[in-house]
mmCIF file of C-alpha atoms in Angstrom:
data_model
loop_
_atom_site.group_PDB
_atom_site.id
_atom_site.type_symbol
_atom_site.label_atom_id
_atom_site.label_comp_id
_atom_site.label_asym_id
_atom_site.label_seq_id
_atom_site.Cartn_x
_atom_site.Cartn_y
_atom_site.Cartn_z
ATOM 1 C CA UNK R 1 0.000 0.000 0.000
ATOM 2 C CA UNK R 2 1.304 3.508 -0.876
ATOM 3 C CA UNK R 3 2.296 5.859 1.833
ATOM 4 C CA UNK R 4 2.296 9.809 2.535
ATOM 5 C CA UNK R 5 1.824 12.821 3.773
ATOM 6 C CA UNK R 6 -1.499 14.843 4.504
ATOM 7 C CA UNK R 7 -0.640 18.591 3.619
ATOM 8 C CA UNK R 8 -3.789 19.759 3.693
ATOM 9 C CA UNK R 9 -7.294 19.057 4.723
ATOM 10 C CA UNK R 10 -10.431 20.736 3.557
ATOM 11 C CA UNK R 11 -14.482 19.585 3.596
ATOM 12 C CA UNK R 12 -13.831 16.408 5.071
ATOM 13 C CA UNK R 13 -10.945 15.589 2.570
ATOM 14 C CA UNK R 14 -7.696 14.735 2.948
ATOM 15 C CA UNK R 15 -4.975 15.455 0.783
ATOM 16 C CA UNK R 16 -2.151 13.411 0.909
ATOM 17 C CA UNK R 17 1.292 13.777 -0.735
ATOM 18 C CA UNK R 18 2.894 10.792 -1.832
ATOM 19 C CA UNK R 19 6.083 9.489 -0.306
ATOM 20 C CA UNK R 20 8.379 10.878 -3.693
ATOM 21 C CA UNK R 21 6.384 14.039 -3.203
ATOM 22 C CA UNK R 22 5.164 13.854 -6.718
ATOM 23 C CA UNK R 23 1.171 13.570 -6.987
ATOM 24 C CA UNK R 24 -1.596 14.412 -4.609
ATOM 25 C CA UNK R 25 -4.387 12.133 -3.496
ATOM 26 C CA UNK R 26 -7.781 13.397 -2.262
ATOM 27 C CA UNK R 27 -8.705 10.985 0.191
ATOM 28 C CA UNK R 28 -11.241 10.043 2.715
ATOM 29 C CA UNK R 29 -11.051 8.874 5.841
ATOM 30 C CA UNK R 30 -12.483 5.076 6.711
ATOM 31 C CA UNK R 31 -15.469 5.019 8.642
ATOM 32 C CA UNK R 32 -13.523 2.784 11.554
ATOM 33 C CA UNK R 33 -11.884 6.193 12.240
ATOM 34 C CA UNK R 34 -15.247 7.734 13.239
ATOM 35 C CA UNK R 35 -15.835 4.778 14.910
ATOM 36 C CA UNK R 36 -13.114 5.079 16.912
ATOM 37 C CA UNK R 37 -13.341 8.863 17.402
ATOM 38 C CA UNK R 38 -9.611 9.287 15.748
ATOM 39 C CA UNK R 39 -9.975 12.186 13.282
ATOM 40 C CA UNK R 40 -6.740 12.298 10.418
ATOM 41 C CA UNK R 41 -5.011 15.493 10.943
ATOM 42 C CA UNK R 42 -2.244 17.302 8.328
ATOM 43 C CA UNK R 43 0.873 16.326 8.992
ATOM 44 C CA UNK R 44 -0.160 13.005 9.590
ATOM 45 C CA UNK R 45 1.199 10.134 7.919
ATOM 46 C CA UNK R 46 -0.556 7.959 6.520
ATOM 47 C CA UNK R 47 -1.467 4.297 4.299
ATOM 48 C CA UNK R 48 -3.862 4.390 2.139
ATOM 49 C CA UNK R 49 -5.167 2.933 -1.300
ATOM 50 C CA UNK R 50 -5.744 4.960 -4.398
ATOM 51 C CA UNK R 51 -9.370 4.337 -5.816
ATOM 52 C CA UNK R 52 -8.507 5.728 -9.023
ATOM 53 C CA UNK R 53 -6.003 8.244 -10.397
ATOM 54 C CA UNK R 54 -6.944 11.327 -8.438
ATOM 55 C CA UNK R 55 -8.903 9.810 -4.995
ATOM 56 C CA UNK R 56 -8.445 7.309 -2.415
ATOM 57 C CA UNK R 57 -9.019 6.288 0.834
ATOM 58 C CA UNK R 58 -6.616 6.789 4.363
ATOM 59 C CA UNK R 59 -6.032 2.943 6.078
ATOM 60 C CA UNK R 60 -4.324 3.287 8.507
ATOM 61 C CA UNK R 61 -2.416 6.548 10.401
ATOM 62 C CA UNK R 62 1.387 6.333 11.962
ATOM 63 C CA UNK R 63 1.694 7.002 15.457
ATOM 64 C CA UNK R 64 2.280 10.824 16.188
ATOM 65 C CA UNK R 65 4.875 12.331 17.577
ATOM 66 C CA UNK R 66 2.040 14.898 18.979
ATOM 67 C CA UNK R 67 -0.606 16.537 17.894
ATOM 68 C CA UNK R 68 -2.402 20.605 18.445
ATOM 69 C CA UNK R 69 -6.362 21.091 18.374
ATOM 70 C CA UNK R 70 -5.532 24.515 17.171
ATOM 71 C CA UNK R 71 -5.051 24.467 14.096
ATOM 72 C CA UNK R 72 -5.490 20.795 13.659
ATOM 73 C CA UNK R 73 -2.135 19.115 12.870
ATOM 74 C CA UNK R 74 0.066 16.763 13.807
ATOM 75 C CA UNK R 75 4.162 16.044 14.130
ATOM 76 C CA UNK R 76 5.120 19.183 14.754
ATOM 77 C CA UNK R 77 9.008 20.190 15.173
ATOM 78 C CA UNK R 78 8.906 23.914 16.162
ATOM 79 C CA UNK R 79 6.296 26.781 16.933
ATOM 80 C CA UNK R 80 7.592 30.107 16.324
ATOM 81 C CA UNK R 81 6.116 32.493 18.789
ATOM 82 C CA UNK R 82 5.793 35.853 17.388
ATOM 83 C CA UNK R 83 5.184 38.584 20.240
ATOM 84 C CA UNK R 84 5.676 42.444 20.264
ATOM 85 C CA UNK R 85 7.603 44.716 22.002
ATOM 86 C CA UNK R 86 5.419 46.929 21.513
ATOM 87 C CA UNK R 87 0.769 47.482 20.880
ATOM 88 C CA UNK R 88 1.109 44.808 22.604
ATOM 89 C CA UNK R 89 3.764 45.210 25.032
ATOM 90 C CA UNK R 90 5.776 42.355 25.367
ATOM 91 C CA UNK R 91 4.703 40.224 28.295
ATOM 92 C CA UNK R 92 6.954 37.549 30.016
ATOM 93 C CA UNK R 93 3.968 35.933 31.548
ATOM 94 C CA UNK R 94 2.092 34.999 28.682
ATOM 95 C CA UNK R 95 4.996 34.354 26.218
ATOM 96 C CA UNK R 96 6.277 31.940 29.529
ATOM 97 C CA UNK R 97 2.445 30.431 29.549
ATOM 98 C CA UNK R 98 3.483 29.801 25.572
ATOM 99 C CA UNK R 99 6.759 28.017 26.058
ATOM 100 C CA UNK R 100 4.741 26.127 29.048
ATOM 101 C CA UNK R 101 2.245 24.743 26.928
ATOM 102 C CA UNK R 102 4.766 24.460 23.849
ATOM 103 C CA UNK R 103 7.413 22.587 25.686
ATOM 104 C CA UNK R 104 4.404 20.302 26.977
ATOM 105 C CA UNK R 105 4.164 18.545 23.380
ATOM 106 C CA UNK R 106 7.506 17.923 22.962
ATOM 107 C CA UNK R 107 7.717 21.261 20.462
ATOM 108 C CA UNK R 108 11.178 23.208 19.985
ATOM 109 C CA UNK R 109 9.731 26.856 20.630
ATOM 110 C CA UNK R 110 11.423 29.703 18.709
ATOM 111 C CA UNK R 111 10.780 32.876 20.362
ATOM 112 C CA UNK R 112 10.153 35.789 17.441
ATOM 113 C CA UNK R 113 10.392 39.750 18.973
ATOM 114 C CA UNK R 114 8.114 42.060 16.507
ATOM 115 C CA UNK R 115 8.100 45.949 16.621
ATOM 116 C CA UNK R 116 11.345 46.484 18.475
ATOM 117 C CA UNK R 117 11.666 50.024 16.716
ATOM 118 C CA UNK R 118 8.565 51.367 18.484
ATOM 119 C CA UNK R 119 10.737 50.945 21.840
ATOM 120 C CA UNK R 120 11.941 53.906 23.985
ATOM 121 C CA UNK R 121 15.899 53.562 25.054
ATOM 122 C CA UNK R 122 14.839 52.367 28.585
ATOM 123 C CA UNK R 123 12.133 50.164 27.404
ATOM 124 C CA UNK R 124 15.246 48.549 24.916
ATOM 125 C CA UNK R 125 17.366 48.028 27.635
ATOM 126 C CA UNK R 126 14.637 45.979 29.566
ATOM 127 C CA UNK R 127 13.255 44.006 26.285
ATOM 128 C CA UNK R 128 17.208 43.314 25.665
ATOM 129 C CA UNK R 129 17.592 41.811 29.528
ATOM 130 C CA UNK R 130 14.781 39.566 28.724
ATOM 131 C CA UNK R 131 16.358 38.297 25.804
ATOM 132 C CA UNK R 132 19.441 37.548 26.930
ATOM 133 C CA UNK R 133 17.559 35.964 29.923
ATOM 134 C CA UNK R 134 15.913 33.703 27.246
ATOM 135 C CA UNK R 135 19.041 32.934 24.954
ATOM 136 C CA UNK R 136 20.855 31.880 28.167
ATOM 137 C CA UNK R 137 17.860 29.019 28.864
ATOM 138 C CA UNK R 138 18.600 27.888 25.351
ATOM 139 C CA UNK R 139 15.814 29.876 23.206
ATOM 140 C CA UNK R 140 16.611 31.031 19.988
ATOM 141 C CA UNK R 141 15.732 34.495 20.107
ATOM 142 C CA UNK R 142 14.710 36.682 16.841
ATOM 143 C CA UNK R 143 14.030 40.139 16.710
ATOM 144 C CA UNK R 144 12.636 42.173 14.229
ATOM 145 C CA UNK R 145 10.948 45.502 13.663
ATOM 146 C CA UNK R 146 8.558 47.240 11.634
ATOM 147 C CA UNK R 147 8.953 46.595 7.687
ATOM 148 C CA UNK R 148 12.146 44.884 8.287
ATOM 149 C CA UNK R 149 14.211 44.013 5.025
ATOM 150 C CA UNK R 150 16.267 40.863 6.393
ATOM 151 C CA UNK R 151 13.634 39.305 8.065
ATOM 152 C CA UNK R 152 13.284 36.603 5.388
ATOM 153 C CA UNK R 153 17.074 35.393 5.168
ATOM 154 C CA UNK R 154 16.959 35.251 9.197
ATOM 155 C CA UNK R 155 14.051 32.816 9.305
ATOM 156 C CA UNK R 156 14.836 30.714 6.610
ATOM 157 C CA UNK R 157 17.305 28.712 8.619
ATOM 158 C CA UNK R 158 15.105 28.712 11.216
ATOM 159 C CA UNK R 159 12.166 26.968 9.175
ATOM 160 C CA UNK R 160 15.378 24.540 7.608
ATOM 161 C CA UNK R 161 14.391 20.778 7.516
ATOM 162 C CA UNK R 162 11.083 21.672 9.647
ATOM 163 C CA UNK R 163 7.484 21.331 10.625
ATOM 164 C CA UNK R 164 6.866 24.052 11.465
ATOM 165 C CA UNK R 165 3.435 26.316 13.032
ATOM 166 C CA UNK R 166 3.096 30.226 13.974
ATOM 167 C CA UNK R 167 1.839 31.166 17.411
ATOM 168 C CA UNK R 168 1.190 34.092 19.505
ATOM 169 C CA UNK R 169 -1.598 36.715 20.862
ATOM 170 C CA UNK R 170 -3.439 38.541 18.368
ATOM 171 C CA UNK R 171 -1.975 41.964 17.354
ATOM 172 C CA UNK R 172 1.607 41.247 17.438
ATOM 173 C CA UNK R 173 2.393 40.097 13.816
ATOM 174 C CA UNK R 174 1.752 36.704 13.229
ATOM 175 C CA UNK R 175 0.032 37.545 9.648
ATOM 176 C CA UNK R 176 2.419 39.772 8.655
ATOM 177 C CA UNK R 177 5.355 37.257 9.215
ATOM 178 C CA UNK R 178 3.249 34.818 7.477
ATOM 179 C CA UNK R 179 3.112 37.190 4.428
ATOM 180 C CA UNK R 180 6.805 37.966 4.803
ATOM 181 C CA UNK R 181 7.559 34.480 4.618
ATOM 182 C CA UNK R 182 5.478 33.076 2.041
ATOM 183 C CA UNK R 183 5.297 35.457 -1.005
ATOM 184 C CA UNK R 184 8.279 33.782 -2.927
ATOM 185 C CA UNK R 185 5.730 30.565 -1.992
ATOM 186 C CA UNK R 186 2.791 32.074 -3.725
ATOM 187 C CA UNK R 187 3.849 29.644 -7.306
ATOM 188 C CA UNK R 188 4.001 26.830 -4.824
ATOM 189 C CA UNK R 189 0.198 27.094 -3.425
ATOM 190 C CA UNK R 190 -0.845 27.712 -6.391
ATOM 191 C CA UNK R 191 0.717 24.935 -8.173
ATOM 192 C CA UNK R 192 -1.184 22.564 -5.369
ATOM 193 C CA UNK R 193 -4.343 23.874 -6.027
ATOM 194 C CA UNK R 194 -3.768 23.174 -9.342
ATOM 195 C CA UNK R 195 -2.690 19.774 -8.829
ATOM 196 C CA UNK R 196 -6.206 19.175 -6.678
ATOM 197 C CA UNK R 197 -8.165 20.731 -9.501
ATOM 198 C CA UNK R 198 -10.227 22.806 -7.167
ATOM 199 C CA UNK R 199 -9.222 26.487 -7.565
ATOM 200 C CA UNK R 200 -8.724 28.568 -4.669
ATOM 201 C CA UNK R 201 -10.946 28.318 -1.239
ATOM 202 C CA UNK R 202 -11.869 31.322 0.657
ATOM 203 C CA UNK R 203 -12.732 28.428 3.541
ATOM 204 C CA UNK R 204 -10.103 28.348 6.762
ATOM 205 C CA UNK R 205 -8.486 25.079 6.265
ATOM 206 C CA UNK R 206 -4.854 24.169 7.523
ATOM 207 C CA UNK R 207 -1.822 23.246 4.953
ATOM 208 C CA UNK R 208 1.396 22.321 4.968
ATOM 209 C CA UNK R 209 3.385 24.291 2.840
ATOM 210 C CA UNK R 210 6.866 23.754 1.752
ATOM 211 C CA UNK R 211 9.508 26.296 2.614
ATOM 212 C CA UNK R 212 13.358 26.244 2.897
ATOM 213 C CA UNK R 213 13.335 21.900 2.859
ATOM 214 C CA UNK R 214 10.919 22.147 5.745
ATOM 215 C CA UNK R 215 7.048 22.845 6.202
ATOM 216 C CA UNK R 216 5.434 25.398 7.383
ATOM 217 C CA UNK R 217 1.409 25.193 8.676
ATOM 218 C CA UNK R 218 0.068 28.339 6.756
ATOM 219 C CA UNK R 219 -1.875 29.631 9.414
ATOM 220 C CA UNK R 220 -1.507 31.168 12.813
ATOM 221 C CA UNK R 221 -2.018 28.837 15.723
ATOM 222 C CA UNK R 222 -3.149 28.968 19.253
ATOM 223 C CA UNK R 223 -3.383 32.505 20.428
ATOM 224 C CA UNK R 224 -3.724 30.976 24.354
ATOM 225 C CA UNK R 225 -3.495 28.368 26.040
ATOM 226 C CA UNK R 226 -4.365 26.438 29.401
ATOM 227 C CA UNK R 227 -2.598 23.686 31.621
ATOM 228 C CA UNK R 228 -5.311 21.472 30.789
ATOM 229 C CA UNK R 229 -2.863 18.210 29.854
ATOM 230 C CA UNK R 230 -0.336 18.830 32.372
ATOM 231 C CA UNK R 231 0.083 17.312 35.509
ATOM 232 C CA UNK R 232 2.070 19.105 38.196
ATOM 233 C CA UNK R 233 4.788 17.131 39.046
ATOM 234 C CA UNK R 234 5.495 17.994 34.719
ATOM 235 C CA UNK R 235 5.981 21.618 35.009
ATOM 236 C CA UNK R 236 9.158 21.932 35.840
ATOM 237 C CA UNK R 237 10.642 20.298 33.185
ATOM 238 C CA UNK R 238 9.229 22.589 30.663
ATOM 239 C CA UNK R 239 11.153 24.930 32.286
ATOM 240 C CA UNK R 240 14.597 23.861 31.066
ATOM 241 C CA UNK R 241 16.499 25.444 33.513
ATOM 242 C CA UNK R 242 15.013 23.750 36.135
ATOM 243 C CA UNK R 243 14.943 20.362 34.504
ATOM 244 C CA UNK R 244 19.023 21.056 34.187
ATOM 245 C CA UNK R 245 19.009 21.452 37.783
ATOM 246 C CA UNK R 246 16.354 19.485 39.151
ATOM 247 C CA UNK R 247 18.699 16.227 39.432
ATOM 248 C CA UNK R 248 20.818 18.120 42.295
ATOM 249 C CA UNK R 249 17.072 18.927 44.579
ATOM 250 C CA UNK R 250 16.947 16.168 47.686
ATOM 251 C CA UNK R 251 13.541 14.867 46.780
ATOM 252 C CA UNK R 252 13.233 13.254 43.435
ATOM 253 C CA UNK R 253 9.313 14.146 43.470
ATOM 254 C CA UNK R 254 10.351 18.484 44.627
ATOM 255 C CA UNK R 255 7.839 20.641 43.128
ATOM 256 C CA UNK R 256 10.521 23.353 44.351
ATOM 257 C CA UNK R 257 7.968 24.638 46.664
ATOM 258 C CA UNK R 258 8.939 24.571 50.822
ATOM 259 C CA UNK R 259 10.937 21.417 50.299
ATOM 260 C CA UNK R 260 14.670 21.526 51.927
ATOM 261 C CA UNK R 261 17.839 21.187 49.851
ATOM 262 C CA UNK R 262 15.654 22.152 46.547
ATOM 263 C CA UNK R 263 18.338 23.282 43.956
ATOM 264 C CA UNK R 264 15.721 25.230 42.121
ATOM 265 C CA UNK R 265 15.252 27.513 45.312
ATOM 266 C CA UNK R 266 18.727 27.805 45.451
ATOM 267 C CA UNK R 267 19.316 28.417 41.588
ATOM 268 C CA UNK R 268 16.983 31.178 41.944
ATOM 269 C CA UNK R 269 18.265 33.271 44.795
ATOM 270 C CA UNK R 270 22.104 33.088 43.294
ATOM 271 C CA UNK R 271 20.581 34.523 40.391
ATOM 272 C CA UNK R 272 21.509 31.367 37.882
ATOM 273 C CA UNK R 273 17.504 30.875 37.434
ATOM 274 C CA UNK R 274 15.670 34.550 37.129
ATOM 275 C CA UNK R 275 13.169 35.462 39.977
ATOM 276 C CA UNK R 276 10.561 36.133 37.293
ATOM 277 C CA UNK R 277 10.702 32.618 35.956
ATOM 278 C CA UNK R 278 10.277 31.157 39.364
ATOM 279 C CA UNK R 279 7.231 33.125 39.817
ATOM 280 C CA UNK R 280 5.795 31.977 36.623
ATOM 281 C CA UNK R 281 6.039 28.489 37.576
ATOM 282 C CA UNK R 282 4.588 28.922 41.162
ATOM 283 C CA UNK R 283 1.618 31.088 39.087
ATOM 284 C CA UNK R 284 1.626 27.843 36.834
ATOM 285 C CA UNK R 285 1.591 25.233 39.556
ATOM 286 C CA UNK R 286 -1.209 26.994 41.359
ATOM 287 C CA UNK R 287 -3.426 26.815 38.502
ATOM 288 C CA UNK R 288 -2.930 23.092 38.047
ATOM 289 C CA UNK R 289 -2.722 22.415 41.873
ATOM 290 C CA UNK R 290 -6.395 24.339 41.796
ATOM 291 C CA UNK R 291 -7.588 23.024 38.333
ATOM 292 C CA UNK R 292 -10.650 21.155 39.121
ATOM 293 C CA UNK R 293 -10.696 17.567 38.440
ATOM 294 C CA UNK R 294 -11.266 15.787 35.314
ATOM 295 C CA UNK R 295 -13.914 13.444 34.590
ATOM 296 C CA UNK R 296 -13.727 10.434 32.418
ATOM 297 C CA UNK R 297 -16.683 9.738 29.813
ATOM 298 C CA UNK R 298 -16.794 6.400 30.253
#
């Protein structure tokens, strides 16, 4: 049976790219997959049979690496999280709630600074401490303002060899980086709705499109996002300075709360971990600590 890729999905069809990345498929989905309530997402892959030339029908879907509700995909390598410096200001809360919830489904975030030209000097000087802050944890850190001519070449690498999805609050961007990134892509799109036969579609419906040897979902994602998957004794490793650190605490189980000999605790009052990260995670582990509980269907 031939194999592939679902790049996009639209009206209860999926379209799925064959393993030589040669000729689309519209396909359905069996009806065992309704049965059991296991809907095919893009960037699934997939087995299926062809029915004819142009349509077949999905078998059987690979296990996924993860998967997002919003937008609907699976296998996902990186989000990029696009957030302003400026209308909005930047917030380290909610861009920490993002790397949370990112670093939750095993996604490599890539945090994206819009509108740094609209900053004062002092207001710089304190977007520039976060950064650093940020690139010292690990993040790849991209800035960018207003209209900014090398904001293609810097991405490109980025989106290299990925799967790739956009996220962040509205107003900071996100559409506008899409457009920056995708114009030179315009022949592409058009060459798969070609290939479907079904012109253009005004309807919102999710695609994979290649870019720089990697794909990118063309458009936005999540613009928020609750704890509603993670557990609390998780948090801290999506913090990835604690999970560094967390091996040296006394108790293997420390929520780095009151407990003694917590390396966390300590981390943070040397300076090596910044307060304000600390105090996102207690703010985080208080939500899930109060989350009410979860009740099975059954």
């Amino acid at each position: 049976m031939p194999k592939g890729q679902i790049r996009k999905a639209l009206s209860g069809f999926y379209y799925v790219l064959d393993e030589d990345g040669e000729r689309y498929t519209q396909c359905r989905g069996r009806g065992i997959f309704r049965n059991r309530q296991i809907t095919p997402l893009v960037g699934d892959f997939v087995e299926y049979k062809a029915d004819n030339e142009r349509e077949g029908t999905i078998l059987d879907i690979e296990e996924r690496k993860n998967e997002l509700v919003r937008p609907p995909i699976a296998n996902i390598d990186q989000a990029i999280l696009v957030f302003s410096a400026k209308q909005p200001d930047f917030h380290p809360l909610l861009l920490d709630r993002f790397l949370v919830a990112v670093e939750s489904f095993d996604i490599q975030p890539v945090i994206c600074l819009t509108k740094t030209d609209l900053l004062s000097d002092a207001e710089r000087e304190e977007l520039d401490r976060y950064a650093d802050d940020y690139r010292t944890i690990g993040y790849d850190v991209i800035e960018s303002f207003i209209d900014d001519p090398t904001l293609q070449e810097r991405l490109m690498p980025v989106l290299e060899g990925k799967t790739s999805v956009l996220a962040g609050q509205s107003g900071v961007g996100k559409s506008t980086l899409l457009n920056t990134i995708l114009p030179s892509l315009k022949l592409k799109t058009d060459d798969i709705s070609q290939a479907l036969n079904r012109g253009k579609h005004t309807t919102r419906h999710v695609e994979l499109i290649e870019v720089n040897g990697g794909l990118l979902a063309d458009t936005p994602g999540f613009s928020s996002f609750d704890f509603e998957q993670l557990e609390k004794e998780q948090l801290s490793a999506c913090f990835p300075e604690m999970e560094q650190r967390a091996g040296g605490c006394k108790f293997r189980e420390c929520l780095h709360l009151n407990e003694p000999k917590c390396a966390i605790k300590k981390a943070v009052e040397t300076g090596d971990i910044p307060e304000y990260r600390y105090k996102h995670y207690l703010k985080f582990l208080e939500e899930i600590m109060n989350r009410k509980p979860r009740y099975s269907h059954d």
